[in-house]
């Protein structure tokens, strides 16, 4: 008897094993356990998924043995990387008496999709021999995209009732698609699928998670998995599974305490039958805790949920309740973190905040955020879905669907955070210059916010992380400190957009309420208030004013802020006026190159300073800086000076540099308003050409510099600028350039040059020397001797020599130097032996002559002074 019992159990076990099918291809093959037959050469296993792998148009099938048909459950996952049609679709044979699915057979199959936008459904067919009959069409379009991931379940009971379910997202939320009763075929031997495709889709069919077995009755009741409060009048409930529509939409099944009561409506989503939205007539009070009770809800199998309740509150975050707190834009090379970009958010509010439905915008690209809770006073890291998994060990991390791995540009971009109602919550326009550390800006280190309560300051409130890993994703910043915004905002400048439109630029974000009012501004010379104001959110650092009458040529206007403007911290304006005028085109030498630093100090930046020596208002937006190919005589390395209007008035300076903060930190200047951030053309430490030109490449000024133009006695020229002695003298004249004085830190960007020398014009036919006492010690005070001449006519050349008081030759300054009708030549106190001349009296002998004509000679004296040892 024992032997017979064991034998019977063995037979039953063998039959059950043979009758069930399961394959998720995790073993890397489809030839064993179970065995698939058919066009096996046209399929491959790829990352544990079965994939069609043909190279031409056609049809291919695979089949595996299966005898289950009564009280049976079929389930599988399919990916169609195309939109299905008559020429491109799969048939999934739930039953067949023939393993050759491409020939005559008796059975049933599902087809996904036909031609037509409303035909991307499940279709159920009966096949008898070669006769195919459609017996059901699904209720929903489930394959409408070009990359469809679908999970399908089919059941057939003992009386032949077929029921169809699908999750168009490929998950387990299986929604009813339809049902039909058909008993024409009552047995099966095979299960399989048959693909029909054009050549473009010969590799775009994927299959996984095949499962065939007896129907298992669902006896698990539904339960609430999530409660969301998207508005002051609505609650969104997410259940563990699809729920009965009548129960879900019965308002008596829901109740909120605190005089709120039952909802006025309860709507179950047809596409998401596990989701119910409750609407209430009485709004929730912000920050107040309520309790929601739910009962009487059944699932589709008629299982009744247990009564359930949960506390909740309504909180609508406002501006800056959530702020950007850390940015990893350039993670490579890694210092200690995964090599992935991320941004970190901080919740400043006393309530947990759900980011679901919020928008992260980088540049002009927007990405919708999934469910992600930022705890009160806590952090949330946003990254790509791949990066979020790797960053999770460091703190709360969320993958943002569709976010590019290179979304955060290394140089900087504008980041914005919008809530579900598209109300702006936070923004930051970061820049690589905020690192204030050239080596860290090259990669591997994040930018961290110093003071999370300092809401609008930018460069002064961000710095490179000092954490040994390179950043602190999901935790307190390594540089966290008190850094309150106490700096008042400034009206930086006014720009020209058209004769009737003036732009204003502010040093930081301004409260937009007053900023948008016409009465907040006044323009002098009879124009008065603008007729309208255009603002530029989210930064609110600029406005455009539309004028009631146009600007007139040659008139300087003053724009005045008449309202009590303030920044985000409430700091009032300290500078509320700016000049504006109708700009004129710059002609040759209207603007001149006035100072240049081509060999910067360690960790420093190069710069070029311009000076407006004309009587015009000139818009730098219309100008460029470049170098020049001296052979082809064309401009190279062209760089725009300003992307927006930047007016330069007569006798004003402007400094162009890639990093103004670095230059300001290394030279004795704090006039940041004279600086423009712009990329310079390539400049070497020894020589080069700097060209100032119009957009049409008409040259306005050009400097050919070499390092020998520096004061000869300097032992190290690094970090020392070349200054123009006088903007009225020629740029090409090397005698018009001198090293900046040591007393001013070897540079005067944005300020009058330390070596500035005024012009003194002698009487016609004479020569003057000044100053009579000069001291060539590079202290910025009378460092050169000027030899000013005026011949009265052109054509003269000159020989100029210097002798000491005993008549000995000290320096041959010029030999046959062609002179203009008037000009200035210089002596820097250096001898022919490139030594500094001794203190004393010197005689300057000037011989001016015309070819074949008269000769005029002048003998002048000067004193070379200096400090006694």
GROMACS .gro file of C-alpha atoms in nm, residues 28 86 115 136 150 158 166 197 228-229 317 343 352 362 446 453 524 622-623 642 707 723 786 790 817 819:
model
   26
   28UNK     CA    1   1.938   3.282  -2.004
   86UNK     CA    2  -0.206   4.559  -3.916
  115UNK     CA    3  -0.465   5.022  -3.791
  136UNK     CA    4  -1.416   4.050  -2.830
  150UNK     CA    5   0.205   4.605  -2.110
  158UNK     CA    6  -1.528   2.612  -1.602
  166UNK     CA    7  -0.422   4.475  -1.857
  197UNK     CA    8   0.649   4.277  -3.857
  228UNK     CA    9  -0.250   6.280  -0.072
  229UNK     CA   10  -0.396   6.628  -0.022
  317UNK     CA   11   0.395   7.550   0.032
  343UNK     CA   12   2.047   6.883  -0.712
  352UNK     CA   13   0.640   6.736   0.532
  362UNK     CA   14   1.664   7.331  -1.598
  446UNK     CA   15   2.941   7.033  -0.545
  453UNK     CA   16   1.762   8.134   0.516
  524UNK     CA   17   1.411  11.308  -1.634
  622UNK     CA   18   2.719   9.619  -3.048
  623UNK     CA   19   3.094   9.559  -2.999
  642UNK     CA   20   2.774   9.197  -2.368
  707UNK     CA   21   5.614   9.161  -2.264
  723UNK     CA   22   4.857  10.078  -1.855
  786UNK     CA   23   5.765  11.314  -2.134
  790UNK     CA   24   5.501  12.051  -3.190
  817UNK     CA   25   6.203  10.864  -3.558
  819UNK     CA   26   5.729  11.250  -3.613
   0.00000   0.00000   0.00000
